[in-house]
PDB file of C-alpha atoms in Angstrom:
ATOM      1  CA  PRO A   1     -37.450 -12.860  26.468  1.00 62.00           C
ATOM      2  CA  GLY A   2     -37.472 -16.594  25.927  1.00 78.00           C
ATOM      3  CA  HIS A   3     -33.690 -16.886  25.849  1.00 83.00           C
ATOM      4  CA  LYS A   4     -33.529 -19.118  28.903  1.00 85.00           C
ATOM      5  CA  GLN A   5     -36.259 -21.377  27.504  1.00 88.00           C
ATOM      6  CA  ARG A   6     -34.329 -21.812  24.250  1.00 89.00           C
ATOM      7  CA  LEU A   7     -31.200 -22.750  26.200  1.00 88.00           C
ATOM      8  CA  LEU A   8     -33.101 -25.299  28.268  1.00 91.00           C
ATOM      9  CA  ARG A   9     -34.309 -27.044  25.092  1.00 92.00           C
ATOM     10  CA  MET A  10     -30.712 -27.769  24.070  1.00 93.00           C
ATOM     11  CA  ASP A  11     -29.059 -31.096  24.888  1.00 94.00           C
ATOM     12  CA  LYS A  12     -25.676 -29.419  25.387  1.00 95.00           C
ATOM     13  CA  LEU A  13     -24.317 -25.898  25.590  1.00 94.00           C
ATOM     14  CA  TRP A  14     -20.702 -25.156  24.673  1.00 94.00           C
ATOM     15  CA  VAL A  15     -19.346 -21.929  26.159  1.00 91.00           C
ATOM     16  CA  PRO A  16     -15.786 -20.546  25.869  1.00 85.00           C
ATOM     17  CA  THR A  17     -15.250 -19.574  29.527  1.00 86.00           C
ATOM     18  CA  THR A  18     -16.127 -20.649  33.058  1.00 91.00           C
ATOM     19  CA  TRP A  19     -17.591 -17.162  33.561  1.00 90.00           C
ATOM     20  CA  GLN A  20     -20.258 -17.835  30.927  1.00 90.00           C
ATOM     21  CA  ARG A  21     -20.948 -21.259  32.437  1.00 94.00           C
ATOM     22  CA  ASP A  22     -21.452 -19.655  35.850  1.00 95.00           C
ATOM     23  CA  VAL A  23     -23.764 -16.963  34.457  1.00 93.00           C
ATOM     24  CA  PHE A  24     -25.980 -19.546  32.739  1.00 93.00           C
ATOM     25  CA  ALA A  25     -26.018 -21.730  35.844  1.00 94.00           C
ATOM     26  CA  LYS A  26     -26.908 -18.759  38.049  1.00 94.00           C
ATOM     27  CA  HIS A  27     -29.957 -18.169  35.877  1.00 91.00           C
ATOM     28  CA  GLY A  28     -31.249 -21.712  36.011  1.00 92.00           C
ATOM     29  CA  VAL A  29     -29.482 -23.679  33.286  1.00 93.00           C
ATOM     30  CA  PRO A  30     -28.380 -27.056  34.722  1.00 94.00           C
ATOM     31  CA  THR A  31     -24.591 -27.295  34.863  1.00 93.00           C
ATOM     32  CA  ALA A  32     -24.814 -30.841  33.490  1.00 94.00           C
ATOM     33  CA  LYS A  33     -25.862 -29.304  30.167  1.00 94.00           C
ATOM     34  CA  ILE A  34     -22.894 -26.935  30.033  1.00 96.00           C
ATOM     35  CA  ASP A  35     -19.391 -27.760  28.793  1.00 96.00           C
ATOM     36  CA  VAL A  36     -16.555 -25.231  28.741  1.00 94.00           C
ATOM     37  CA  LEU A  37     -14.734 -25.407  25.429  1.00 89.00           C
ATOM     38  CA  GLY A  38     -11.979 -22.807  25.451  1.00 83.00           C
ATOM     39  CA  GLU A  39     -11.208 -20.706  22.409  1.00 83.00           C
ATOM     40  CA  PRO A  40      -8.318 -22.349  20.538  1.00 83.00           C
ATOM     41  CA  VAL A  41      -5.125 -20.989  19.053  1.00 85.00           C
ATOM     42  CA  ASP A  42      -3.047 -23.162  16.738  1.00 87.00           C
ATOM     43  CA  GLU A  43       0.260 -23.279  18.603  1.00 85.00           C
ATOM     44  CA  LYS A  44       2.050 -24.877  15.664  1.00 86.00           C
ATOM     45  CA  LEU A  45       0.915 -22.107  13.315  1.00 88.00           C
ATOM     46  CA  TYR A  46       1.524 -19.207  15.709  1.00 86.00           C
ATOM     47  CA  GLN A  47       5.096 -19.870  16.743  1.00 81.00           C
ATOM     48  CA  ALA A  48       7.544 -17.221  17.789  1.00 73.00           C
ATOM     49  CA  GLY A  49      10.699 -16.820  15.786  1.00 73.00           C
ATOM     50  CA  GLY A  50      11.593 -16.440  12.146  1.00 75.00           C
ATOM     51  CA  GLY A  51       9.337 -16.865   9.157  1.00 84.00           C
ATOM     52  CA  ALA A  52       7.912 -15.049   6.180  1.00 88.00           C
ATOM     53  CA  ARG A  53       6.537 -11.545   6.559  1.00 88.00           C
ATOM     54  CA  TYR A  54       4.859  -9.040   4.274  1.00 89.00           C
ATOM     55  CA  THR A  55       6.980  -6.199   2.947  1.00 85.00           C
ATOM     56  CA  ARG A  56       5.707  -2.636   3.345  1.00 80.00           C
ATOM     57  CA  ALA A  57       4.811  -2.653  -0.354  1.00 82.00           C
ATOM     58  CA  GLU A  58       2.837  -5.909  -0.005  1.00 87.00           C
ATOM     59  CA  LEU A  59       0.905  -4.538   2.955  1.00 83.00           C
ATOM     60  CA  ARG A  60      -0.125  -1.563   0.846  1.00 80.00           C
ATOM     61  CA  GLN A  61      -1.228  -3.850  -1.988  1.00 85.00           C
ATOM     62  CA  LEU A  62      -3.507  -5.736   0.421  1.00 87.00           C
ATOM     63  CA  GLY A  63      -5.352  -2.607   1.518  1.00 82.00           C
ATOM     64  CA  ARG A  64      -6.186   0.974   0.719  1.00 79.00           C
ATOM     65  CA  ARG A  65      -4.884   4.223   2.115  1.00 75.00           C
ATOM     66  CA  ILE A  66      -7.050   6.698   3.977  1.00 71.00           C
ATOM     67  CA  ARG A  67      -6.154  10.335   4.414  1.00 62.00           C
ATOM     68  CA  LEU A  68      -7.166  11.763   7.742  1.00 58.00           C
ATOM     69  CA  ASP A  69      -7.929  15.044   6.013  1.00 54.00           C
ATOM     70  CA  LYS A  70      -7.403  16.748   2.662  1.00 46.00           C
ATOM     71  CA  SER A  71      -4.191  18.458   3.684  1.00 45.00           C
ATOM     72  CA  THR A  72      -0.743  17.546   2.442  1.00 42.00           C
ATOM     73  CA  ALA A  73       0.561  14.224   3.686  1.00 42.00           C
ATOM     74  CA  ARG A  74       3.921  12.582   3.515  1.00 43.00           C
ATOM     75  CA  THR A  75       4.769  10.232   0.698  1.00 43.00           C
ATOM     76  CA  ASN A  76       4.338   6.476   0.853  1.00 43.00           C
ATOM     77  CA  ASP A  77       8.092   5.872   0.783  1.00 44.00           C
ATOM     78  CA  ASP A  78       9.274   3.247   3.238  1.00 42.00           C
ATOM     79  CA  VAL A  79      12.271   5.391   4.064  1.00 41.00           C
ATOM     80  CA  ASP A  80      11.886   9.023   5.065  1.00 43.00           C
ATOM     81  CA  HIS A  81      14.735  11.216   6.327  1.00 43.00           C
ATOM     82  CA  GLY A  82      16.933   8.109   6.058  1.00 45.00           C
ATOM     83  CA  GLN A  83      14.793   6.113   8.503  1.00 52.00           C
ATOM     84  CA  GLU A  84      12.922   2.883   7.816  1.00 67.00           C
ATOM     85  CA  ARG A  85       9.344   3.262   8.923  1.00 76.00           C
ATOM     86  CA  ALA A  86       7.840   1.155  11.693  1.00 86.00           C
ATOM     87  CA  VAL A  87       4.559  -0.718  11.216  1.00 90.00           C
ATOM     88  CA  LEU A  88       1.759  -0.509  13.808  1.00 93.00           C
ATOM     89  CA  LEU A  89      -0.825  -3.278  13.338  1.00 95.00           C
ATOM     90  CA  ALA A  90      -4.330  -3.614  14.769  1.00 94.00           C
ATOM     91  CA  VAL A  91      -6.577  -6.606  14.050  1.00 93.00           C
ATOM     92  CA  GLY A  92     -10.288  -6.945  14.730  1.00 89.00           C
ATOM     93  CA  LYS A  93     -13.920  -6.449  13.788  1.00 84.00           C
ATOM     94  CA  TRP A  94     -15.065  -2.995  12.726  1.00 80.00           C
ATOM     95  CA  GLU A  95     -17.226  -1.975  15.675  1.00 81.00           C
ATOM     96  CA  SER A  96     -17.138   0.646  18.417  1.00 82.00           C
ATOM     97  CA  ARG A  97     -16.077  -1.849  21.095  1.00 87.00           C
ATOM     98  CA  LYS A  98     -12.754  -2.457  19.355  1.00 88.00           C
ATOM     99  CA  GLY A  99     -11.718   1.173  19.811  1.00 88.00           C
ATOM    100  CA  PHE A 100     -10.194   1.859  16.389  1.00 86.00           C
ATOM    101  CA  ASP A 101     -11.388   5.464  16.725  1.00 82.00           C
ATOM    102  CA  ILE A 102      -9.284   5.783  19.906  1.00 86.00           C
ATOM    103  CA  LEU A 103      -6.270   4.348  18.111  1.00 88.00           C
ATOM    104  CA  VAL A 104      -6.509   6.708  15.141  1.00 84.00           C
ATOM    105  CA  ARG A 105      -6.961   9.738  17.403  1.00 81.00           C
ATOM    106  CA  ALA A 106      -3.868   8.709  19.371  1.00 85.00           C
ATOM    107  CA  TYR A 107      -1.952   8.153  16.133  1.00 85.00           C
ATOM    108  CA  ALA A 108      -2.955  11.593  14.871  1.00 78.00           C
ATOM    109  CA  ALA A 109      -1.977  13.223  18.163  1.00 76.00           C
ATOM    110  CA  ALA A 110       1.463  11.624  17.977  1.00 77.00           C
ATOM    111  CA  PHE A 111       2.268  11.901  14.276  1.00 74.00           C
ATOM    112  CA  CYS A 112       0.181  14.693  12.761  1.00 68.00           C
ATOM    113  CA  ALA A 113       1.885  18.047  12.394  1.00 55.00           C
ATOM    114  CA  VAL A 114       0.241  21.269  13.534  1.00 44.00           C
ATOM    115  CA  GLU A 115       1.873  23.123  10.655  1.00 43.00           C
ATOM    116  CA  ASP A 116       3.911  22.140   7.645  1.00 47.00           C
ATOM    117  CA  ASP A 117       7.163  23.639   8.841  1.00 46.00           C
ATOM    118  CA  VAL A 118      10.317  21.899   7.643  1.00 44.00           C
ATOM    119  CA  ALA A 119      12.394  23.509  10.371  1.00 46.00           C
ATOM    120  CA  SER A 120      10.010  22.179  13.013  1.00 48.00           C
ATOM    121  CA  VAL A 121       9.927  18.732  11.425  1.00 48.00           C
ATOM    122  CA  ASP A 122      13.709  18.565  11.516  1.00 51.00           C
ATOM    123  CA  LYS A 123      13.561  18.997  15.296  1.00 45.00           C
ATOM    124  CA  MET A 124      11.102  16.133  15.780  1.00 49.00           C
ATOM    125  CA  ASP A 125      12.169  12.712  16.934  1.00 54.00           C
ATOM    126  CA  ARG A 126      12.841   9.778  14.625  1.00 48.00           C
ATOM    127  CA  TRP A 127       9.293   8.410  14.483  1.00 50.00           C
ATOM    128  CA  VAL A 128       7.756  11.783  13.674  1.00 55.00           C
ATOM    129  CA  LYS A 129      10.316  12.399  10.948  1.00 60.00           C
ATOM    130  CA  ALA A 130       9.505   8.946   9.572  1.00 69.00           C
ATOM    131  CA  PRO A 131       6.001   8.298  10.974  1.00 75.00           C
ATOM    132  CA  PRO A 132       4.998   4.664  11.264  1.00 82.00           C
ATOM    133  CA  LEU A 133       2.618   2.961   8.902  1.00 85.00           C
ATOM    134  CA  LEU A 134      -0.638   2.239  10.771  1.00 88.00           C
ATOM    135  CA  VAL A 135      -2.314  -0.884   9.356  1.00 91.00           C
ATOM    136  CA  LEU A 136      -5.861  -1.807  10.398  1.00 90.00           C
ATOM    137  CA  LYS A 137      -6.834  -5.371   9.459  1.00 91.00           C
ATOM    138  CA  LEU A 138     -10.610  -5.229   9.731  1.00 86.00           C
ATOM    139  CA  SER A 139     -13.118  -8.062   9.701  1.00 79.00           C
ATOM    140  CA  ASN A 140     -16.770  -7.615   8.866  1.00 65.00           C
ATOM    141  CA  TYR A 141     -18.481 -10.168  11.102  1.00 58.00           C
ATOM    142  CA  HIS A 142     -21.077  -7.854  12.650  1.00 56.00           C
ATOM    143  CA  GLY A 143     -20.816  -4.581  10.778  1.00 55.00           C
ATOM    144  CA  ASN A 144     -19.761  -2.746   7.660  1.00 60.00           C
ATOM    145  CA  ALA A 145     -15.994  -2.627   7.405  1.00 54.00           C
ATOM    146  CA  ASN A 146     -16.336  -0.535   4.254  1.00 58.00           C
ATOM    147  CA  ALA A 147     -17.695   2.289   6.436  1.00 64.00           C
ATOM    148  CA  ALA A 148     -14.369   2.411   8.285  1.00 63.00           C
ATOM    149  CA  GLU A 149     -12.789   5.052   6.064  1.00 62.00           C
ATOM    150  CA  SER A 150     -15.474   7.701   6.549  1.00 68.00           C
ATOM    151  CA  ASP A 151     -15.769   6.897  10.255  1.00 69.00           C
ATOM    152  CA  LEU A 152     -12.039   7.217  10.853  1.00 69.00           C
ATOM    153  CA  VAL A 153     -11.734  10.433   8.878  1.00 64.00           C
ATOM    154  CA  ALA A 154     -14.587  11.867  10.940  1.00 66.00           C
ATOM    155  CA  ALA A 155     -12.744  10.904  14.141  1.00 62.00           C
ATOM    156  CA  VAL A 156      -9.704  13.042  13.329  1.00 58.00           C
ATOM    157  CA  ASN A 157      -9.364  16.668  12.329  1.00 52.00           C
ATOM    158  CA  ALA A 158      -5.686  17.335  11.782  1.00 49.00           C
ATOM    159  CA  THR A 159      -2.997  17.831   9.185  1.00 49.00           C
ATOM    160  CA  CYS A 160      -1.468  14.404   9.253  1.00 58.00           C
ATOM    161  CA  ALA A 161       2.063  13.442   8.390  1.00 51.00           C
ATOM    162  CA  GLY A 162       1.257   9.785   8.958  1.00 61.00           C
ATOM    163  CA  ASP A 163       0.093   6.954   6.793  1.00 75.00           C
ATOM    164  CA  VAL A 164      -3.008   4.888   7.619  1.00 81.00           C
ATOM    165  CA  TRP A 165      -4.012   1.803   5.645  1.00 84.00           C
ATOM    166  CA  ILE A 166      -7.126  -0.360   5.935  1.00 85.00           C
ATOM    167  CA  ILE A 167      -7.168  -4.028   4.910  1.00 88.00           C
ATOM    168  CA  THR A 168     -10.679  -5.441   4.489  1.00 83.00           C
ATOM    169  CA  SER A 169      -9.763  -8.199   2.037  1.00 84.00           C
ATOM    170  CA  HIS A 170      -9.612 -11.785   3.286  1.00 86.00           C
ATOM    171  CA  ILE A 171      -6.268 -13.060   4.566  1.00 90.00           C
ATOM    172  CA  ALA A 172      -6.094 -16.834   4.920  1.00 91.00           C
ATOM    173  CA  THR A 173      -5.564 -18.198   8.424  1.00 89.00           C
ATOM    174  CA  SER A 174      -2.287 -19.708   7.266  1.00 90.00           C
ATOM    175  CA  ASP A 175      -1.050 -16.208   6.312  1.00 92.00           C
ATOM    176  CA  MET A 176      -2.036 -14.436   9.535  1.00 92.00           C
ATOM    177  CA  PRO A 177       1.301 -15.238  11.254  1.00 92.00           C
ATOM    178  CA  LYS A 178       2.982 -13.593   8.265  1.00 92.00           C
ATOM    179  CA  LEU A 179       0.878 -10.478   8.884  1.00 93.00           C
ATOM    180  CA  TYR A 180       1.739 -10.390  12.596  1.00 93.00           C
ATOM    181  CA  ARG A 181       5.444 -10.828  11.864  1.00 91.00           C
ATOM    182  CA  SER A 182       5.253  -7.809   9.543  1.00 91.00           C
ATOM    183  CA  ALA A 183       4.421  -5.526  12.456  1.00 91.00           C
ATOM    184  CA  THR A 184       6.861  -3.635  14.630  1.00 91.00           C
ATOM    185  CA  VAL A 185       4.152  -3.325  17.289  1.00 93.00           C
ATOM    186  CA  LEU A 186       0.713  -4.909  17.730  1.00 94.00           C
ATOM    187  CA  VAL A 187      -1.704  -2.233  19.010  1.00 94.00           C
ATOM    188  CA  GLN A 188      -5.127  -3.340  20.315  1.00 93.00           C
ATOM    189  CA  PRO A 189      -7.058  -0.390  21.832  1.00 90.00           C
ATOM    190  CA  SER A 190     -10.215  -2.370  22.656  1.00 89.00           C
ATOM    191  CA  ARG A 191     -12.819  -1.032  25.076  1.00 90.00           C
ATOM    192  CA  GLY A 192     -13.465  -4.600  26.226  1.00 85.00           C
ATOM    193  CA  GLU A 193     -12.748  -8.190  25.200  1.00 82.00           C
ATOM    194  CA  GLY A 194     -14.593 -11.450  25.709  1.00 73.00           C
ATOM    195  CA  TRP A 195     -11.397 -13.342  24.960  1.00 75.00           C
ATOM    196  CA  GLY A 196      -8.979 -11.433  22.710  1.00 82.00           C
ATOM    197  CA  ARG A 197      -7.988 -13.634  19.793  1.00 84.00           C
ATOM    198  CA  PRO A 198      -5.389 -11.221  18.289  1.00 87.00           C
ATOM    199  CA  HIS A 199      -3.672 -10.947  21.690  1.00 84.00           C
ATOM    200  CA  SER A 200      -3.464 -14.729  21.943  1.00 84.00           C
ATOM    201  CA  GLU A 201      -2.314 -15.206  18.363  1.00 86.00           C
TER     202      GLU A 201
END
């Protein structure tokens, strides 16, 4: 209630998409008041190609490990069974819409062993023998990123051979390309996006 009246009192409204402009106009906000100002990405900063990246050890120093249960888990070694471990990276706010619970369930389904059987493990494919490091870079714009650990543990009930790390500390904008370059795969399981900054970056 009163939202439209507050908008009408403004001299100008800046919205990131034509969709939002059309919604406001449909509900009586004069289009002359509305300017579309698209969400920016620094193309000079986010360039493809070579550049610095975080090592596996540096990624672990930035965050903290969560165990998906209290069962035995594999070591933190970067190399397991002679294989270098891949890095799966997800970036976003800690909220239900971003779907981190979906991601961790999928990770557990793929990389968590039903039983600790060396003979069975030896038959698994390369990524299960050396499960990837899942790194969640969480922001705290609209929620409590510190609640992520308990929420994620509650989402999974398995004996996990994987390795999940949460980064809630600030990473400077200038270092975000370094974080992205550290990943083997960017994984964004969102239930819905208004724009999708990590995808664009």
